[in-house]
Amino acid sequence: MQKTKTYGIALTLLVVLLAGSCLLFGSADIPCSEVIGILAGRTPTNESWAFIVLQSRLPQTLTALLCGASLSVAGLMLQTVFNNPLADPSILGISSGANLGVAFVLLAGGGMTSFVTTLSAAFVGAMLVLGVILLLSGFIKSNVMLLIAGIMIGYLISSAISLLNFLATSEGVHSFIIWGMGNFGGVDVERLPWYSVVCLVGLLMAVSMVKPLNALLLGQRYAENLGVNLRLTRSLLLLATGLLTAVTTAFCGPVSFIGLAVPHVARLLLGSSNHQVLMPITMLCGSAVALLCNLICMIPADGGMIPLNVVTPMFGAPVVLFVIMNQKKIQHFN
């Protein structure tokens, strides 16, 4: 317990430090005293600085913080439910559904589409796939079979996207590729409350599932003997992970590796798979990783940004390789 408390405090301080760094640093050179003054409500020396801090950096920082926590928790739940250390939020095809929605409006529209239309298409596509998965979960009792069904749905969607790419204009293909690189800067001040509310609802649903998740670690039969309703639990877990995946993909694009790698980092830190302590540490780790990636994305000094999915594999790929090579050690955490 003391170990968890220590890591919790350290990670909270790290998240605060990284969030502050994301607010203080960026492609525009704004003095730190001015940034602090703007956040405190004082009138800045340059009005454009206030716009950059309040309308760009602040929403981007909060978006990264919530996105990292959401994808990490979604990955944690899926890895537990399917007893698969390589499960992540994209494995059920929900991210692919968002991709299909965006592909349809961008590729069919020649790339000339508003952000609201793109966002709506991504969310609708993700939620439709989630609906199909929830429907299938009522007929398919085996988690392995449901996992395979999700993968097959992803393949079908990828095929449809490939066809749309083949038929699209070069401008449409370019717009779709840019969206697919991921970006924490797509949530403005007006949309931030909606994004935050949906993320928080999904995270609260995840926290409420801690006891069933711990029971599932002991096996499905043991969980049933403890009184866990497996069908209802699985449906609620799929709904929570689907909601978190759908909203983050719709607003930020298909962010890779965070949902796959971060839960393993949290397990390695704690040496435990107890979700009562693992869930909050995973949230903090996810937020810290997302904020760090966002900070790295802002390194270019020419006003540009490195695409998010260029940075996330640099963190995620080594973790996944470590998990593959030390799978037995990780599986014996208790």
Short mmCIF file of C-alpha atoms in Angstrom, two decimals:
data_model
loop_
_atom_site.label_atom_id
_atom_site.label_comp_id
_atom_site.label_asym_id
_atom_site.label_seq_id
_atom_site.Cartn_x
_atom_site.Cartn_y
_atom_site.Cartn_z
CA MET A 1 0.00 0.00 0.00
CA GLN A 2 2.86 2.37 0.87
CA LYS A 3 4.48 1.57 -2.49
CA THR A 4 1.27 2.47 -4.33
CA LYS A 5 0.94 5.72 -2.37
CA THR A 6 4.54 6.67 -3.17
CA TYR A 7 4.13 5.99 -6.88
CA GLY A 8 0.78 7.79 -6.87
CA ILE A 9 2.30 10.96 -5.40
CA ALA A 10 5.34 10.80 -7.70
CA LEU A 11 3.19 10.29 -10.81
CA THR A 12 0.79 13.07 -9.78
CA LEU A 13 3.72 15.48 -9.44
CA LEU A 14 5.08 14.29 -12.81
CA VAL A 15 1.69 14.89 -14.48
CA VAL A 16 1.53 18.40 -12.97
CA LEU A 17 5.11 19.12 -14.11
CA LEU A 18 4.46 17.89 -17.65
CA ALA A 19 1.13 19.74 -17.88
CA GLY A 20 2.87 22.92 -16.75
CA SER A 21 5.61 22.37 -19.34
CA CYS A 22 3.01 21.95 -22.09
CA LEU A 23 1.51 25.29 -21.07
CA LEU A 24 4.84 27.10 -20.79
CA PHE A 25 6.58 25.83 -23.90
CA GLY A 26 5.55 25.70 -27.54
CA SER A 27 6.34 26.87 -31.04
CA ALA A 28 5.56 30.48 -29.99
CA ASP A 29 8.14 32.00 -27.62
CA ILE A 30 6.09 33.37 -24.71
CA PRO A 31 7.83 34.37 -21.44
CA CYS A 32 6.96 32.09 -18.52
CA SER A 33 5.87 35.06 -16.40
CA GLU A 34 3.39 36.05 -19.12
CA VAL A 35 1.96 32.52 -19.34
CA ILE A 36 1.47 32.39 -15.57
CA GLY A 37 -0.10 35.84 -15.63
CA ILE A 38 -2.50 34.87 -18.42
CA LEU A 39 -3.58 31.72 -16.52
CA ALA A 40 -4.06 33.87 -13.41
CA GLY A 41 -6.36 36.19 -15.35
CA ARG A 42 -4.04 39.19 -15.75
CA THR A 43 -3.97 41.26 -18.95
CA PRO A 44 -0.99 40.18 -21.10
CA THR A 45 1.52 42.46 -22.81
CA ASN A 46 0.57 40.89 -26.15
CA GLU A 47 -3.08 39.93 -26.80
CA SER A 48 -2.07 37.16 -29.19
CA TRP A 49 -0.23 35.43 -26.34
CA ALA A 50 -3.48 35.14 -24.39
CA PHE A 51 -5.13 33.53 -27.41
CA ILE A 52 -2.30 31.01 -27.81
CA VAL A 53 -2.27 30.03 -24.13
CA LEU A 54 -6.02 29.92 -23.48
CA GLN A 55 -7.33 28.81 -26.88
CA SER A 56 -4.54 26.45 -27.95
CA ARG A 57 -2.14 25.27 -25.24
CA LEU A 58 -4.65 24.86 -22.41
CA PRO A 59 -7.22 22.78 -24.37
CA GLN A 60 -4.40 20.75 -25.94
CA THR A 61 -2.90 19.97 -22.52
CA LEU A 62 -6.24 18.93 -21.01
CA THR A 63 -7.02 16.85 -24.11
CA ALA A 64 -3.71 14.99 -23.84
CA LEU A 65 -4.21 14.40 -20.12
CA LEU A 66 -7.70 12.89 -20.58
CA CYS A 67 -6.82 10.99 -23.76
CA GLY A 68 -3.83 9.30 -22.13
CA ALA A 69 -5.85 8.23 -19.10
CA SER A 70 -8.79 7.03 -21.23
CA LEU A 71 -6.81 4.92 -23.70
CA SER A 72 -4.65 3.43 -20.94
CA VAL A 73 -7.64 2.37 -18.85
CA ALA A 74 -9.39 0.99 -21.94
CA GLY A 75 -6.30 -1.08 -22.73
CA LEU A 76 -6.06 -2.31 -19.14
CA MET A 77 -9.67 -3.52 -19.10
CA LEU A 78 -9.38 -5.27 -22.48
CA GLN A 79 -6.16 -7.03 -21.46
CA THR A 80 -7.93 -8.33 -18.35
CA VAL A 81 -11.20 -9.34 -20.03
CA PHE A 82 -9.52 -11.19 -22.89
CA ASN A 83 -6.55 -12.39 -20.79
CA ASN A 84 -4.30 -11.13 -23.57
CA PRO A 85 -1.29 -8.90 -22.78
CA LEU A 86 -1.30 -7.55 -26.35
CA ALA A 87 -4.95 -6.41 -26.36
CA ASP A 88 -5.50 -2.69 -26.87
CA PRO A 89 -8.38 -0.28 -27.68
CA SER A 90 -8.05 -0.91 -31.43
CA ILE A 91 -8.38 -4.69 -31.19
CA LEU A 92 -12.21 -4.82 -31.36
CA GLY A 93 -12.39 -2.68 -34.48
CA ILE A 94 -13.81 0.38 -32.70
CA SER A 95 -10.91 2.58 -33.80
CA SER A 96 -11.33 1.15 -37.29
CA GLY A 97 -14.98 2.22 -37.21
CA ALA A 98 -13.89 5.78 -36.50
CA ASN A 99 -11.36 5.51 -39.34
CA LEU A 100 -14.08 4.37 -41.72
CA GLY A 101 -16.35 7.27 -40.77
CA VAL A 102 -13.57 9.79 -41.36
CA ALA A 103 -12.44 8.02 -44.53
CA PHE A 104 -15.95 8.23 -45.91
CA VAL A 105 -16.34 11.98 -45.40
CA LEU A 106 -12.75 12.93 -46.30
CA LEU A 107 -12.19 10.59 -49.22
CA ALA A 108 -15.67 10.94 -50.68
CA GLY A 109 -15.60 14.70 -50.09
CA GLY A 110 -12.18 15.21 -51.64
CA GLY A 111 -10.70 16.40 -48.35
CA MET A 112 -12.91 19.50 -48.24
CA THR A 113 -14.77 18.76 -45.02
CA SER A 114 -15.30 20.76 -41.82
CA PHE A 115 -13.88 19.64 -38.50
CA VAL A 116 -17.39 19.14 -37.07
CA THR A 117 -18.30 16.81 -39.93
CA THR A 118 -15.08 14.84 -39.52
CA LEU A 119 -15.59 14.58 -35.76
CA SER A 120 -19.21 13.48 -36.14
CA ALA A 121 -18.31 10.87 -38.75
CA ALA A 122 -15.56 9.42 -36.54
CA PHE A 123 -17.83 9.20 -33.51
CA VAL A 124 -20.74 7.67 -35.46
CA GLY A 125 -18.44 5.11 -37.10
CA ALA A 126 -16.92 4.09 -33.75
CA MET A 127 -20.29 3.83 -32.01
CA LEU A 128 -21.78 1.75 -34.85
CA VAL A 129 -18.98 -0.79 -34.52
CA LEU A 130 -19.40 -0.73 -30.74
CA GLY A 131 -23.11 -1.49 -31.25
CA VAL A 132 -22.24 -4.46 -33.45
CA ILE A 133 -19.72 -5.76 -30.89
CA LEU A 134 -22.25 -5.43 -28.05
CA LEU A 135 -24.85 -7.23 -30.19
CA LEU A 136 -22.41 -10.05 -30.96
CA SER A 137 -21.47 -10.31 -27.28
CA GLY A 138 -25.05 -11.38 -26.58
CA PHE A 139 -24.63 -14.41 -28.85
CA ILE A 140 -20.91 -15.21 -28.51
CA LYS A 141 -20.09 -16.50 -25.03
CA SER A 142 -16.38 -17.14 -25.58
CA ASN A 143 -14.09 -14.13 -25.08
CA VAL A 144 -11.63 -15.59 -27.57
CA MET A 145 -14.33 -15.89 -30.26
CA LEU A 146 -15.52 -12.36 -29.54
CA LEU A 147 -11.94 -11.14 -29.87
CA ILE A 148 -11.62 -12.89 -33.23
CA ALA A 149 -14.94 -11.39 -34.35
CA GLY A 150 -13.64 -7.91 -33.48
CA ILE A 151 -10.45 -8.52 -35.44
CA MET A 152 -12.47 -9.71 -38.46
CA ILE A 153 -14.63 -6.57 -38.29
CA GLY A 154 -11.41 -4.54 -38.30
CA TYR A 155 -10.22 -6.38 -41.44
CA LEU A 156 -13.53 -5.76 -43.20
CA ILE A 157 -13.37 -2.06 -42.35
CA SER A 158 -9.74 -1.86 -43.53
CA SER A 159 -10.84 -3.37 -46.83
CA ALA A 160 -13.56 -0.73 -47.19
CA ILE A 161 -11.08 2.05 -46.38
CA SER A 162 -8.64 0.69 -48.98
CA LEU A 163 -11.40 0.80 -51.59
CA LEU A 164 -12.25 4.40 -50.65
CA ASN A 165 -8.56 5.30 -50.90
CA PHE A 166 -8.39 3.75 -54.36
CA LEU A 167 -11.39 5.76 -55.57
CA ALA A 168 -10.51 9.05 -53.81
CA THR A 169 -8.75 12.17 -55.06
CA SER A 170 -5.18 12.93 -54.00
CA GLU A 171 -6.45 15.77 -51.78
CA GLY A 172 -8.84 13.42 -50.00
CA VAL A 173 -6.12 10.81 -49.44
CA HIS A 174 -3.76 13.50 -48.09
CA SER A 175 -6.38 14.79 -45.63
CA PHE A 176 -7.13 11.27 -44.40
CA ILE A 177 -3.43 10.50 -43.89
CA ILE A 178 -2.96 13.72 -41.89
CA TRP A 179 -5.93 12.86 -39.64
CA GLY A 180 -4.56 9.34 -39.15
CA MET A 181 -1.30 10.69 -37.73
CA GLY A 182 -3.06 11.77 -34.53
CA ASN A 183 -3.23 15.17 -32.87
CA PHE A 184 -4.09 16.50 -29.41
CA GLY A 185 -4.83 19.94 -30.86
CA GLY A 186 -8.22 19.10 -32.35
CA VAL A 187 -10.29 20.00 -29.28
CA ASP A 188 -11.02 23.71 -28.94
CA VAL A 189 -12.46 25.53 -25.91
CA GLU A 190 -16.06 25.10 -27.09
CA ARG A 191 -15.74 21.34 -27.60
CA LEU A 192 -13.57 20.65 -24.56
CA PRO A 193 -16.50 20.35 -22.07
CA TRP A 194 -18.21 17.70 -24.25
CA TYR A 195 -14.98 15.77 -24.71
CA SER A 196 -14.18 15.98 -20.98
CA VAL A 197 -17.64 14.84 -19.86
CA VAL A 198 -17.65 11.75 -22.11
CA CYS A 199 -14.10 10.81 -21.04
CA LEU A 200 -14.95 11.23 -17.35
CA VAL A 201 -18.13 9.15 -17.70
CA GLY A 202 -16.11 6.35 -19.32
CA LEU A 203 -13.41 6.57 -16.62
CA LEU A 204 -16.02 6.44 -13.83
CA MET A 205 -17.57 3.37 -15.45
CA ALA A 206 -14.11 1.79 -15.50
CA VAL A 207 -13.49 2.54 -11.82
CA SER A 208 -16.85 1.00 -10.92
CA MET A 209 -15.72 -2.27 -12.57
CA VAL A 210 -12.66 -2.81 -10.34
CA LYS A 211 -14.12 -5.73 -8.33
CA PRO A 212 -15.36 -7.73 -11.37
CA LEU A 213 -12.00 -7.15 -13.08
CA ASN A 214 -10.16 -8.55 -10.05
CA ALA A 215 -12.50 -11.55 -10.03
CA LEU A 216 -11.80 -12.19 -13.73
CA LEU A 217 -8.08 -12.44 -12.97
CA LEU A 218 -8.86 -15.70 -11.16
CA GLY A 219 -10.72 -17.15 -14.16
CA GLN A 220 -14.27 -16.98 -15.47
CA ARG A 221 -15.56 -19.96 -13.47
CA TYR A 222 -14.16 -18.59 -10.22
CA ALA A 223 -15.67 -15.18 -11.00
CA GLU A 224 -19.06 -16.81 -11.55
CA ASN A 225 -18.77 -18.62 -8.22
CA LEU A 226 -18.16 -15.24 -6.59
CA GLY A 227 -21.48 -14.04 -8.00
CA VAL A 228 -20.17 -12.05 -10.98
CA ASN A 229 -22.65 -11.86 -13.86
CA LEU A 230 -20.20 -12.53 -16.70
CA ARG A 231 -22.46 -11.47 -19.56
CA LEU A 232 -23.47 -8.18 -17.90
CA THR A 233 -19.90 -7.50 -16.78
CA ARG A 234 -18.51 -8.10 -20.26
CA SER A 235 -21.17 -5.87 -21.84
CA LEU A 236 -20.44 -3.04 -19.39
CA LEU A 237 -16.69 -3.39 -19.92
CA LEU A 238 -17.13 -3.33 -23.69
CA LEU A 239 -19.38 -0.27 -23.38
CA ALA A 240 -16.86 1.58 -21.21
CA THR A 241 -13.87 0.73 -23.41
CA GLY A 242 -15.89 1.46 -26.55
CA LEU A 243 -16.98 4.84 -25.25
CA LEU A 244 -13.43 5.82 -24.26
CA THR A 245 -11.98 4.59 -27.55
CA ALA A 246 -14.69 6.24 -29.64
CA VAL A 247 -14.40 9.70 -28.08
CA THR A 248 -10.58 9.78 -28.06
CA THR A 249 -10.33 8.52 -31.65
CA ALA A 250 -13.00 10.94 -32.84
CA PHE A 251 -11.30 13.98 -31.29
CA CYS A 252 -7.61 13.00 -31.45
CA GLY A 253 -7.37 10.51 -34.30
CA PRO A 254 -6.23 6.87 -33.94
CA VAL A 255 -3.56 7.32 -31.25
CA SER A 256 -1.31 4.27 -31.25
CA PHE A 257 0.52 2.32 -28.51
CA ILE A 258 -0.62 4.28 -25.42
CA GLY A 259 -3.50 1.89 -24.68
CA LEU A 260 -1.28 -1.13 -25.33
CA ALA A 261 1.93 -0.18 -23.52
CA VAL A 262 0.91 1.94 -20.51
CA PRO A 263 -0.98 -0.80 -18.56
CA HIS A 264 2.20 -2.91 -18.65
CA VAL A 265 4.27 0.01 -17.37
CA ALA A 266 1.85 0.36 -14.44
CA ARG A 267 2.02 -3.38 -13.70
CA LEU A 268 5.81 -3.34 -13.79
CA LEU A 269 5.92 -0.36 -11.42
CA LEU A 270 3.58 -1.95 -8.88
CA GLY A 271 4.42 -5.62 -9.44
CA SER A 272 0.70 -6.28 -9.07
CA SER A 273 -2.43 -6.88 -11.12
CA ASN A 274 -4.82 -5.75 -8.39
CA HIS A 275 -7.07 -3.30 -10.23
CA GLN A 276 -7.89 -1.40 -7.05
CA VAL A 277 -4.36 0.06 -7.11
CA LEU A 278 -3.56 -0.62 -10.77
CA MET A 279 -6.44 1.43 -12.20
CA PRO A 280 -5.44 4.85 -10.73
CA ILE A 281 -1.73 4.27 -11.42
CA THR A 282 -2.57 3.35 -15.02
CA MET A 283 -4.56 6.59 -15.40
CA LEU A 284 -1.67 8.66 -14.07
CA CYS A 285 0.89 6.83 -16.22
CA GLY A 286 -1.31 7.29 -19.30
CA SER A 287 -1.71 11.01 -18.67
CA ALA A 288 2.03 11.42 -18.08
CA VAL A 289 2.95 9.56 -21.28
CA ALA A 290 0.42 11.50 -23.38
CA LEU A 291 1.63 14.84 -21.99
CA LEU A 292 5.25 13.86 -22.63
CA CYS A 293 4.40 12.89 -26.22
CA ASN A 294 2.56 16.19 -26.66
CA LEU A 295 5.61 18.07 -25.37
CA ILE A 296 7.89 16.23 -27.79
CA CYS A 297 5.50 16.99 -30.66
CA MET A 298 5.98 20.71 -30.00
CA ILE A 299 9.78 20.57 -30.32
CA PRO A 300 9.97 22.14 -33.84
CA ALA A 301 10.66 25.89 -33.49
CA ASP A 302 9.25 26.83 -36.91
CA GLY A 303 5.61 26.84 -35.80
CA GLY A 304 4.99 23.25 -36.91
CA MET A 305 4.37 20.07 -34.90
CA ILE A 306 5.61 16.50 -35.15
CA PRO A 307 2.69 14.11 -35.81
CA LEU A 308 1.61 12.33 -32.62
CA ASN A 309 1.82 8.81 -34.06
CA VAL A 310 5.45 9.45 -34.97
CA VAL A 311 6.26 9.90 -31.27
CA THR A 312 4.06 7.29 -29.51
CA PRO A 313 5.77 4.20 -31.06
CA MET A 314 9.13 5.44 -29.72
CA PHE A 315 7.70 4.84 -26.25
CA GLY A 316 5.32 1.98 -26.94
CA ALA A 317 7.34 -0.36 -29.15
CA PRO A 318 10.18 -1.00 -26.61
CA VAL A 319 7.58 -1.68 -23.89
CA VAL A 320 5.74 -4.20 -26.08
CA LEU A 321 9.01 -5.95 -26.96
CA PHE A 322 9.90 -6.12 -23.26
CA VAL A 323 6.46 -7.61 -22.48
CA ILE A 324 6.88 -10.26 -25.19
CA MET A 325 10.31 -11.26 -23.87
CA ASN A 326 9.16 -11.29 -20.21
CA GLN A 327 5.62 -12.60 -20.63
CA LYS A 328 5.88 -15.28 -17.93
CA LYS A 329 7.13 -12.80 -15.33
CA ILE A 330 4.29 -10.36 -16.06
CA GLN A 331 1.62 -13.08 -16.01
CA HIS A 332 2.64 -14.07 -12.45
CA PHE A 333 1.90 -10.64 -10.93
CA ASN A 334 -0.72 -10.90 -8.25
#
